[in-house]
PDB file of C-alpha atoms and ligand atoms in Angstrom:
ATOM      1  CA  MET A  12       0.000   0.000   0.000  1.00 84.00           C
ATOM      2  CA  GLU A  13       1.290   3.447  -0.859  1.00 89.00           C
ATOM      3  CA  ARG A  14       1.952   6.045   1.809  1.00 91.00           C
ATOM      4  CA  ARG A  15      -0.825   8.279   0.481  1.00 90.00           C
ATOM      5  CA  GLU A  16      -3.321   5.436   0.725  1.00 92.00           C
ATOM      6  CA  ILE A  17      -2.242   4.668   4.284  1.00 93.00           C
ATOM      7  CA  GLU A  18      -2.632   8.309   5.266  1.00 90.00           C
ATOM      8  CA  GLN A  19      -6.087   8.322   3.724  1.00 91.00           C
ATOM      9  CA  LEU A  20      -7.024   5.196   5.636  1.00 92.00           C
ATOM     10  CA  VAL A  21      -5.804   6.663   8.934  1.00 91.00           C
ATOM     11  CA  ARG A  22      -7.750   9.849   8.310  1.00 89.00           C
ATOM     12  CA  THR A  23     -10.940   7.949   7.466  1.00 91.00           C
ATOM     13  CA  GLU A  24     -10.671   6.017  10.737  1.00 91.00           C
ATOM     14  CA  LEU A  25     -10.015   9.212  12.680  1.00 90.00           C
ATOM     15  CA  VAL A  26     -13.017  10.971  11.146  1.00 91.00           C
ATOM     16  CA  LYS A  27     -15.203   7.949  11.870  1.00 93.00           C
ATOM     17  CA  ASN A  28     -14.074   7.982  15.491  1.00 91.00           C
ATOM     18  CA  VAL A  29     -14.835  11.670  15.929  1.00 92.00           C
ATOM     19  CA  LEU A  30     -18.270  11.321  14.367  1.00 95.00           C
ATOM     20  CA  GLN A  31     -19.080   8.193  16.360  1.00 95.00           C
ATOM     21  CA  THR A  32     -18.267   9.808  19.690  1.00 95.00           C
ATOM     22  CA  GLN A  33     -19.181  13.478  19.435  1.00 96.00           C
ATOM     23  CA  LYS A  34     -22.712  14.391  20.429  1.00 97.00           C
ATOM     24  CA  PHE A  35     -24.425  16.611  17.881  1.00 98.00           C
ATOM     25  CA  ILE A  36     -27.628  18.610  18.011  1.00 98.00           C
ATOM     26  CA  ILE A  37     -29.532  18.216  14.747  1.00 98.00           C
ATOM     27  CA  ALA A  38     -32.352  20.732  14.542  1.00 98.00           C
ATOM     28  CA  GLY A  39     -34.731  21.091  11.608  1.00 98.00           C
ATOM     29  CA  ASN A  40     -36.409  24.419  10.948  1.00 98.00           C
ATOM     30  CA  TRP A  41     -39.328  23.769   8.650  1.00 98.00           C
ATOM     31  CA  LYS A  42     -40.177  27.453   8.264  1.00 98.00           C
ATOM     32  CA  MET A  43     -43.532  27.957   6.441  1.00 98.00           C
ATOM     33  CA  ASN A  44     -43.668  24.593   4.692  1.00 98.00           C
ATOM     34  CA  LYS A  45     -45.628  21.345   4.452  1.00 98.00           C
ATOM     35  CA  SER A  46     -49.254  20.270   4.260  1.00 98.00           C
ATOM     36  CA  LYS A  47     -50.949  18.244   6.990  1.00 98.00           C
ATOM     37  CA  HIS A  48     -50.688  15.138   4.875  1.00 98.00           C
ATOM     38  CA  GLU A  49     -46.934  15.669   4.352  1.00 98.00           C
ATOM     39  CA  VAL A  50     -46.396  16.223   8.056  1.00 98.00           C
ATOM     40  CA  ILE A  51     -48.137  12.967   8.920  1.00 98.00           C
ATOM     41  CA  SER A  52     -46.050  10.925   6.496  1.00 98.00           C
ATOM     42  CA  PHE A  53     -42.824  12.592   7.716  1.00 98.00           C
ATOM     43  CA  LEU A  54     -43.711  11.818  11.330  1.00 98.00           C
ATOM     44  CA  ASP A  55     -44.627   8.244  10.470  1.00 98.00           C
ATOM     45  CA  GLU A  56     -41.173   7.852   8.951  1.00 97.00           C
ATOM     46  CA  VAL A  57     -39.184   9.316  11.840  1.00 98.00           C
ATOM     47  CA  ALA A  58     -41.198   8.585  15.001  1.00 97.00           C
ATOM     48  CA  ASN A  59     -39.834   5.084  15.508  1.00 95.00           C
ATOM     49  CA  HIS A  60     -36.655   5.452  13.508  1.00 97.00           C
ATOM     50  CA  ASP A  61     -33.475   4.444  15.311  1.00 97.00           C
ATOM     51  CA  PHE A  62     -31.500   7.707  15.425  1.00 97.00           C
ATOM     52  CA  GLY A  63     -28.993   6.179  17.852  1.00 96.00           C
ATOM     53  CA  GLU A  64     -28.310   7.369  21.363  1.00 95.00           C
ATOM     54  CA  LYS A  65     -25.920  10.254  21.144  1.00 97.00           C
ATOM     55  CA  ASN A  66     -27.405  12.954  18.909  1.00 98.00           C
ATOM     56  CA  THR A  67     -30.246  15.248  19.942  1.00 98.00           C
ATOM     57  CA  ILE A  68     -32.919  15.431  17.245  1.00 98.00           C
ATOM     58  CA  ILE A  69     -35.224  18.448  17.112  1.00 98.00           C
ATOM     59  CA  ILE A  70     -37.791  19.667  14.587  1.00 98.00           C
ATOM     60  CA  ALA A  71     -39.614  23.000  14.607  1.00 98.00           C
ATOM     61  CA  PRO A  72     -42.751  22.766  12.447  1.00 98.00           C
ATOM     62  CA  PRO A  73     -45.340  25.457  11.703  1.00 98.00           C
ATOM     63  CA  ASP A  74     -47.417  25.904  14.874  1.00 98.00           C
ATOM     64  CA  PRO A  75     -50.699  24.252  13.783  1.00 98.00           C
ATOM     65  CA  TYR A  76     -48.862  20.937  13.382  1.00 98.00           C
ATOM     66  CA  LEU A  77     -47.716  20.868  17.001  1.00 98.00           C
ATOM     67  CA  TYR A  78     -50.724  18.745  17.929  1.00 97.00           C
ATOM     68  CA  LEU A  79     -49.594  16.098  15.430  1.00 98.00           C
ATOM     69  CA  PHE A  80     -46.084  16.192  16.855  1.00 98.00           C
ATOM     70  CA  GLU A  81     -47.419  15.793  20.368  1.00 98.00           C
ATOM     71  CA  ASP A  82     -49.515  12.863  19.295  1.00 97.00           C
ATOM     72  CA  LYS A  83     -47.041  11.029  17.056  1.00 98.00           C
ATOM     73  CA  LEU A  84     -43.782  11.709  18.902  1.00 97.00           C
ATOM     74  CA  ARG A  85     -45.031  10.849  22.391  1.00 95.00           C
ATOM     75  CA  TYR A  86     -42.672   7.885  22.708  1.00 94.00           C
ATOM     76  CA  SER A  87     -40.102   9.005  20.158  1.00 97.00           C
ATOM     77  CA  LYS A  88     -36.516  10.212  20.499  1.00 96.00           C
ATOM     78  CA  VAL A  89     -37.395  13.120  18.240  1.00 98.00           C
ATOM     79  CA  LEU A  90     -38.019  16.329  20.177  1.00 98.00           C
ATOM     80  CA  TYR A  91     -39.726  19.388  18.814  1.00 98.00           C
ATOM     81  CA  GLY A  92     -40.136  23.088  19.260  1.00 98.00           C
ATOM     82  CA  VAL A  93     -41.507  26.297  17.803  1.00 98.00           C
ATOM     83  CA  GLN A  94     -40.024  28.745  15.332  1.00 98.00           C
ATOM     84  CA  ASN A  95     -40.950  31.786  17.368  1.00 98.00           C
ATOM     85  CA  LEU A  96     -43.083  32.808  20.333  1.00 97.00           C
ATOM     86  CA  PHE A  97     -44.257  35.936  22.086  1.00 97.00           C
ATOM     87  CA  PRO A  98     -42.995  36.720  25.589  1.00 96.00           C
ATOM     88  CA  LYS A  99     -46.420  36.972  27.229  1.00 96.00           C
ATOM     89  CA  GLU A 100     -48.597  34.355  28.860  1.00 95.00           C
ATOM     90  CA  SER A 101     -51.827  35.407  27.143  1.00 96.00           C
ATOM     91  CA  GLY A 102     -53.728  38.492  26.085  1.00 97.00           C
ATOM     92  CA  ALA A 103     -54.461  40.841  23.216  1.00 98.00           C
ATOM     93  CA  TYR A 104     -51.563  39.978  20.897  1.00 97.00           C
ATOM     94  CA  THR A 105     -53.233  39.150  17.606  1.00 98.00           C
ATOM     95  CA  GLY A 106     -51.416  36.562  15.538  1.00 96.00           C
ATOM     96  CA  GLU A 107     -48.870  35.642  18.198  1.00 97.00           C
ATOM     97  CA  LEU A 108     -48.096  32.350  19.928  1.00 97.00           C
ATOM     98  CA  SER A 109     -47.789  32.237  23.702  1.00 97.00           C
ATOM     99  CA  TYR A 110     -45.095  30.227  25.416  1.00 96.00           C
ATOM    100  CA  THR A 111     -47.861  28.606  27.462  1.00 96.00           C
ATOM    101  CA  THR A 112     -49.495  27.246  24.307  1.00 97.00           C
ATOM    102  CA  ALA A 113     -46.135  26.023  23.035  1.00 97.00           C
ATOM    103  CA  LYS A 114     -45.558  24.249  26.341  1.00 96.00           C
ATOM    104  CA  ASP A 115     -49.080  22.852  26.359  1.00 97.00           C
ATOM    105  CA  PHE A 116     -48.261  21.009  23.154  1.00 97.00           C
ATOM    106  CA  GLY A 117     -44.956  19.705  24.467  1.00 97.00           C
ATOM    107  CA  ALA A 118     -42.571  22.083  22.692  1.00 98.00           C
ATOM    108  CA  LYS A 119     -39.156  21.870  24.348  1.00 98.00           C
ATOM    109  CA  TYR A 120     -37.275  24.320  22.122  1.00 98.00           C
ATOM    110  CA  ALA A 121     -37.871  27.717  20.537  1.00 98.00           C
ATOM    111  CA  ILE A 122     -35.919  29.140  17.612  1.00 98.00           C
ATOM    112  CA  LEU A 123     -35.543  32.831  18.412  1.00 98.00           C
ATOM    113  CA  GLY A 124     -34.193  35.793  16.470  1.00 98.00           C
ATOM    114  CA  HIS A 125     -33.932  33.949  13.166  1.00 98.00           C
ATOM    115  CA  SER A 126     -32.654  36.335  10.477  1.00 97.00           C
ATOM    116  CA  GLU A 127     -35.963  35.978   8.629  1.00 97.00           C
ATOM    117  CA  ARG A 128     -37.770  37.255  11.743  1.00 98.00           C
ATOM    118  CA  ARG A 129     -35.254  40.046  12.173  1.00 98.00           C
ATOM    119  CA  ASP A 130     -35.339  41.148   8.523  1.00 96.00           C
ATOM    120  CA  LEU A 131     -38.933  40.524   7.461  1.00 97.00           C
ATOM    121  CA  PHE A 132     -40.701  41.215  10.749  1.00 97.00           C
ATOM    122  CA  LEU A 133     -38.281  43.782  12.138  1.00 97.00           C
ATOM    123  CA  GLU A 134     -37.595  41.940  15.360  1.00 98.00           C
ATOM    124  CA  CYS A 135     -35.045  43.775  17.443  1.00 98.00           C
ATOM    125  CA  ASP A 136     -32.521  42.465  19.949  1.00 97.00           C
ATOM    126  CA  MET A 137     -34.530  43.799  22.878  1.00 97.00           C
ATOM    127  CA  LEU A 138     -37.653  41.844  21.936  1.00 98.00           C
ATOM    128  CA  ILE A 139     -35.550  38.773  21.242  1.00 98.00           C
ATOM    129  CA  SER A 140     -33.913  39.028  24.667  1.00 98.00           C
ATOM    130  CA  LYS A 141     -37.371  39.054  26.281  1.00 98.00           C
ATOM    131  CA  LYS A 142     -38.270  35.915  24.363  1.00 98.00           C
ATOM    132  CA  VAL A 143     -35.037  34.249  25.464  1.00 98.00           C
ATOM    133  CA  ARG A 144     -35.820  35.157  29.070  1.00 98.00           C
ATOM    134  CA  ILE A 145     -39.380  33.852  29.035  1.00 97.00           C
ATOM    135  CA  CYS A 146     -38.197  30.570  27.521  1.00 98.00           C
ATOM    136  CA  VAL A 147     -35.503  30.026  30.132  1.00 97.00           C
ATOM    137  CA  GLN A 148     -38.015  30.777  32.887  1.00 96.00           C
ATOM    138  CA  ASN A 149     -40.407  28.226  31.455  1.00 97.00           C
ATOM    139  CA  GLN A 150     -38.184  25.265  30.634  1.00 96.00           C
ATOM    140  CA  ILE A 151     -38.178  25.886  26.890  1.00 98.00           C
ATOM    141  CA  THR A 152     -34.637  25.855  25.494  1.00 98.00           C
ATOM    142  CA  PRO A 153     -34.011  28.919  23.328  1.00 98.00           C
ATOM    143  CA  ILE A 154     -32.038  28.511  20.125  1.00 98.00           C
ATOM    144  CA  LEU A 155     -30.790  32.063  19.697  1.00 98.00           C
ATOM    145  CA  CYS A 156     -29.942  32.753  16.048  1.00 98.00           C
ATOM    146  CA  ILE A 157     -27.253  35.187  15.043  1.00 98.00           C
ATOM    147  CA  GLY A 158     -25.687  35.906  11.681  1.00 97.00           C
ATOM    148  CA  GLU A 159     -24.302  38.569   9.379  1.00 96.00           C
ATOM    149  CA  ASN A 160     -25.319  39.582   5.878  1.00 94.00           C
ATOM    150  CA  LEU A 161     -22.939  39.612   2.931  1.00 92.00           C
ATOM    151  CA  ILE A 162     -22.087  43.298   3.242  1.00 92.00           C
ATOM    152  CA  LEU A 163     -21.055  42.899   6.870  1.00 94.00           C
ATOM    153  CA  ARG A 164     -19.069  39.772   6.057  1.00 93.00           C
ATOM    154  CA  GLN A 165     -17.184  41.523   3.264  1.00 90.00           C
ATOM    155  CA  GLY A 166     -16.558  44.588   5.405  1.00 85.00           C
ATOM    156  CA  GLU A 167     -14.950  42.509   8.165  1.00 77.00           C
ATOM    157  CA  SER A 168     -17.185  44.147  10.782  1.00 91.00           C
ATOM    158  CA  TYR A 169     -19.268  41.005  11.078  1.00 96.00           C
ATOM    159  CA  LYS A 170     -17.526  39.874  14.240  1.00 96.00           C
ATOM    160  CA  ASN A 171     -18.675  42.964  16.124  1.00 97.00           C
ATOM    161  CA  HIS A 172     -22.139  42.396  14.745  1.00 97.00           C
ATOM    162  CA  LEU A 173     -22.212  38.797  16.007  1.00 98.00           C
ATOM    163  CA  MET A 174     -20.888  39.763  19.442  1.00 97.00           C
ATOM    164  CA  GLY A 175     -23.557  42.465  19.678  1.00 98.00           C
ATOM    165  CA  GLN A 176     -26.333  40.019  18.792  1.00 98.00           C
ATOM    166  CA  ILE A 177     -25.179  37.587  21.473  1.00 98.00           C
ATOM    167  CA  LYS A 178     -24.681  40.231  24.165  1.00 97.00           C
ATOM    168  CA  GLU A 179     -28.064  41.813  23.549  1.00 98.00           C
ATOM    169  CA  GLY A 180     -29.923  38.563  23.026  1.00 98.00           C
ATOM    170  CA  LEU A 181     -28.598  37.226  26.328  1.00 97.00           C
ATOM    171  CA  GLU A 182     -28.928  40.489  28.197  1.00 97.00           C
ATOM    172  CA  ARG A 183     -31.676  39.163  30.462  1.00 97.00           C
ATOM    173  CA  ILE A 184     -29.885  35.893  31.209  1.00 96.00           C
ATOM    174  CA  SER A 185     -27.303  35.404  33.905  1.00 91.00           C
ATOM    175  CA  GLY A 186     -25.205  32.824  35.737  1.00 90.00           C
ATOM    176  CA  GLU A 187     -26.297  29.213  35.521  1.00 92.00           C
ATOM    177  CA  GLU A 188     -29.186  30.168  33.243  1.00 95.00           C
ATOM    178  CA  LEU A 189     -26.621  30.413  30.466  1.00 95.00           C
ATOM    179  CA  SER A 190     -26.319  26.636  30.540  1.00 96.00           C
ATOM    180  CA  LYS A 191     -29.860  26.483  29.125  1.00 96.00           C
ATOM    181  CA  ILE A 192     -29.056  28.382  25.946  1.00 97.00           C
ATOM    182  CA  ILE A 193     -28.200  27.171  22.452  1.00 98.00           C
ATOM    183  CA  ILE A 194     -26.713  29.589  19.919  1.00 98.00           C
ATOM    184  CA  ALA A 195     -27.056  29.076  16.173  1.00 98.00           C
ATOM    185  CA  TYR A 196     -24.672  30.884  13.849  1.00 98.00           C
ATOM    186  CA  GLU A 197     -26.425  31.321  10.519  1.00 97.00           C
ATOM    187  CA  PRO A 198     -24.681  33.615   8.031  1.00 96.00           C
ATOM    188  CA  ILE A 199     -27.547  35.181   6.070  1.00 96.00           C
ATOM    189  CA  TRP A 200     -25.651  34.849   2.804  1.00 94.00           C
ATOM    190  CA  ALA A 201     -25.667  31.071   3.240  1.00 94.00           C
ATOM    191  CA  ILE A 202     -29.349  30.600   4.102  1.00 92.00           C
ATOM    192  CA  GLY A 203     -31.428  28.980   1.375  1.00 86.00           C
ATOM    193  CA  THR A 204     -28.877  30.062  -1.223  1.00 87.00           C
ATOM    194  CA  GLY A 205     -27.055  26.792  -1.734  1.00 82.00           C
ATOM    195  CA  VAL A 206     -23.871  28.681  -0.802  1.00 84.00           C
ATOM    196  CA  THR A 207     -22.530  27.064   2.358  1.00 85.00           C
ATOM    197  CA  ALA A 208     -19.875  28.706   4.451  1.00 91.00           C
ATOM    198  CA  THR A 209     -16.721  26.638   4.001  1.00 95.00           C
ATOM    199  CA  PRO A 210     -15.613  24.454   6.928  1.00 96.00           C
ATOM    200  CA  GLN A 211     -12.699  26.904   7.345  1.00 96.00           C
ATOM    201  CA  GLN A 212     -15.046  29.901   7.574  1.00 96.00           C
ATOM    202  CA  VAL A 213     -17.289  28.034  10.009  1.00 97.00           C
ATOM    203  CA  GLU A 214     -14.357  26.972  12.162  1.00 97.00           C
ATOM    204  CA  GLU A 215     -12.879  30.453  12.194  1.00 96.00           C
ATOM    205  CA  THR A 216     -16.169  32.075  13.179  1.00 97.00           C
ATOM    206  CA  HIS A 217     -17.111  29.416  15.728  1.00 98.00           C
ATOM    207  CA  MET A 218     -13.702  29.621  17.381  1.00 97.00           C
ATOM    208  CA  PHE A 219     -14.046  33.381  17.520  1.00 97.00           C
ATOM    209  CA  LEU A 220     -17.519  33.046  19.066  1.00 98.00           C
ATOM    210  CA  ARG A 221     -16.269  30.435  21.532  1.00 98.00           C
ATOM    211  CA  GLU A 222     -13.478  32.731  22.648  1.00 97.00           C
ATOM    212  CA  PHE A 223     -15.951  35.581  23.042  1.00 97.00           C
ATOM    213  CA  LEU A 224     -18.365  33.403  25.059  1.00 97.00           C
ATOM    214  CA  ILE A 225     -15.577  32.299  27.388  1.00 97.00           C
ATOM    215  CA  GLN A 226     -14.376  35.841  27.932  1.00 97.00           C
ATOM    216  CA  GLU A 227     -17.852  37.216  28.410  1.00 95.00           C
ATOM    217  CA  TYR A 228     -19.439  34.476  30.525  1.00 95.00           C
ATOM    218  CA  GLY A 229     -16.496  32.633  32.075  1.00 95.00           C
ATOM    219  CA  SER A 230     -14.742  29.447  31.064  1.00 95.00           C
ATOM    220  CA  ASN A 231     -17.259  27.009  32.586  1.00 94.00           C
ATOM    221  CA  LEU A 232     -20.360  28.348  30.903  1.00 94.00           C
ATOM    222  CA  GLY A 233     -18.687  29.898  27.892  1.00 95.00           C
ATOM    223  CA  SER A 234     -17.047  26.666  26.846  1.00 96.00           C
ATOM    224  CA  THR A 235     -20.199  24.569  27.019  1.00 95.00           C
ATOM    225  CA  ILE A 236     -22.923  26.650  25.342  1.00 97.00           C
ATOM    226  CA  PRO A 237     -23.726  24.652  22.167  1.00 98.00           C
ATOM    227  CA  LEU A 238     -22.880  26.484  18.944  1.00 98.00           C
ATOM    228  CA  LEU A 239     -24.856  25.272  15.936  1.00 98.00           C
ATOM    229  CA  TYR A 240     -24.130  26.164  12.340  1.00 97.00           C
ATOM    230  CA  GLY A 241     -26.931  26.822   9.848  1.00 97.00           C
ATOM    231  CA  GLY A 242     -26.981  27.702   6.149  1.00 96.00           C
ATOM    232  CA  SER A 243     -27.412  25.278   3.231  1.00 95.00           C
ATOM    233  CA  VAL A 244     -26.412  22.245   5.322  1.00 96.00           C
ATOM    234  CA  LYS A 245     -27.017  18.994   3.440  1.00 97.00           C
ATOM    235  CA  PRO A 246     -25.769  15.400   3.395  1.00 97.00           C
ATOM    236  CA  SER A 247     -22.970  16.280   0.977  1.00 97.00           C
ATOM    237  CA  ASN A 248     -21.355  18.920   3.225  1.00 96.00           C
ATOM    238  CA  VAL A 249     -22.380  18.014   6.765  1.00 97.00           C
ATOM    239  CA  LYS A 250     -19.432  15.727   7.487  1.00 96.00           C
ATOM    240  CA  ASP A 251     -16.784  18.334   6.701  1.00 95.00           C
ATOM    241  CA  LEU A 252     -18.701  20.993   8.613  1.00 96.00           C
ATOM    242  CA  ALA A 253     -19.023  18.670  11.612  1.00 97.00           C
ATOM    243  CA  LEU A 254     -15.267  18.292  11.748  1.00 95.00           C
ATOM    244  CA  ALA A 255     -14.770  22.044  12.083  1.00 95.00           C
ATOM    245  CA  GLN A 256     -13.791  22.928  15.643  1.00 94.00           C
ATOM    246  CA  SER A 257     -16.466  24.093  18.059  1.00 95.00           C
ATOM    247  CA  VAL A 258     -19.398  22.978  15.929  1.00 97.00           C
ATOM    248  CA  SER A 259     -21.938  21.371  18.276  1.00 98.00           C
ATOM    249  CA  GLY A 260     -24.539  20.664  15.652  1.00 98.00           C
ATOM    250  CA  PHE A 261     -26.695  22.139  12.918  1.00 98.00           C
ATOM    251  CA  LEU A 262     -29.828  24.159  12.315  1.00 98.00           C
ATOM    252  CA  ILE A 263     -31.148  22.906   9.016  1.00 98.00           C
ATOM    253  CA  GLY A 264     -33.812  24.400   6.760  1.00 98.00           C
ATOM    254  CA  GLY A 265     -34.410  22.870   3.329  1.00 97.00           C
ATOM    255  CA  ALA A 266     -32.662  19.557   3.986  1.00 98.00           C
ATOM    256  CA  SER A 267     -34.802  18.901   7.078  1.00 98.00           C
ATOM    257  CA  LEU A 268     -38.015  18.781   5.060  1.00 98.00           C
ATOM    258  CA  ASP A 269     -37.422  15.371   3.593  1.00 98.00           C
ATOM    259  CA  ALA A 270     -37.468  12.509   6.110  1.00 98.00           C
ATOM    260  CA  SER A 271     -34.862  10.386   4.355  1.00 98.00           C
ATOM    261  CA  THR A 272     -32.455  13.321   3.906  1.00 98.00           C
ATOM    262  CA  PHE A 273     -32.903  14.262   7.552  1.00 98.00           C
ATOM    263  CA  LYS A 274     -32.247  10.687   8.646  1.00 98.00           C
ATOM    264  CA  GLU A 275     -29.243  10.520   6.334  1.00 98.00           C
ATOM    265  CA  ILE A 276     -27.723  13.596   7.993  1.00 98.00           C
ATOM    266  CA  ASN A 277     -28.086  11.931  11.391  1.00 98.00           C
ATOM    267  CA  ASN A 278     -26.562   8.774   9.961  1.00 97.00           C
ATOM    268  CA  ILE A 279     -23.521  10.689   8.745  1.00 97.00           C
ATOM    269  CA  LEU A 280     -23.235  12.388  12.143  1.00 97.00           C
ATOM    270  CA  ASN A 281     -23.193   8.959  13.748  1.00 97.00           C
ATOM    271  CA  GLY A 282     -20.130   8.068  11.696  1.00 94.00           C
ATOM    272  CA  ASN A 283     -21.997   5.630   9.445  1.00 90.00           C
TER     273      ASN A 283
HETATM  274  P1  13P B 299     -31.257  26.297   4.758  1.00 68.73           P
HETATM  275  O1  13P B 299     -30.683  25.067   5.383  1.00 68.73           O
HETATM  276  O2  13P B 299     -32.422  26.027   3.884  1.00 68.73           O
HETATM  277  O3  13P B 299     -30.197  27.148   4.126  1.00 68.73           O
HETATM  278  O4  13P B 299     -31.868  27.188   5.983  1.00 68.73           O
HETATM  279  C1  13P B 299     -31.084  27.452   7.077  1.00 68.73           C
HETATM  280  C2  13P B 299     -31.936  28.080   8.126  1.00 68.73           C
HETATM  281  O5  13P B 299     -32.337  29.208   7.995  1.00 68.73           O
HETATM  282  C3  13P B 299     -32.279  27.264   9.304  1.00 68.73           C
HETATM  283  O6  13P B 299     -32.825  28.036  10.306  1.00 68.73           O
END
């Protein structure tokens, strides 16, 4: 066997080992997609699927389907959440979803501050920080989304932008509460565009964010807050992205809509 082949073999084994041992969070954000019929067949395909022990599997469907999730995932490993919620228990807030309703239907996670909410619905950091707070107080794990647009990325000021989004989003959270937070880095230029950030870009940004979290919130909490990557993640790129340092998992849009693709991503992240 040639040296190059041996090196390749060693690397393949190493990669397999990393993927087989590291715990990943795999979260699907369905956005405004799927009919009732499609949701039922998806759930029938994943409810009893063997995802393995180590990865955490989450899906955030459109709100009306939560009742189906509650019903079909009762005994499943697959967890679920909402794509947004309003930081009030109840009241005159037309068109909004209360955290109490989300909880009532068994939602364990809430995606908050997604760039589509920030850009299309003008959500500001202050409102997002209230949502983060209400979730933490009510045993719903917030997935706080941050990310820069292409102009910021090209101008190099994106790091300040990301730090600002974290600081403000977590403004109402302190001490041990920080252990209940998940952060998702989703560069806007990579969302739904087919353009994925390269593993090098993801590693560089995640390491920067990790350093910031440690400096801002201390080494214990700062080093353990999960950092997900999101933006055109699919079976063909997920392995390389997973090997980037400080990537704790993925927030997946398009590729989470198809049950077999979603299962395939988990399979890859199990080292299979
Ligand atoms: P895509 O995976 O479709 O790019 O979407 C990413 C996203 O916005 C997940 O929240």
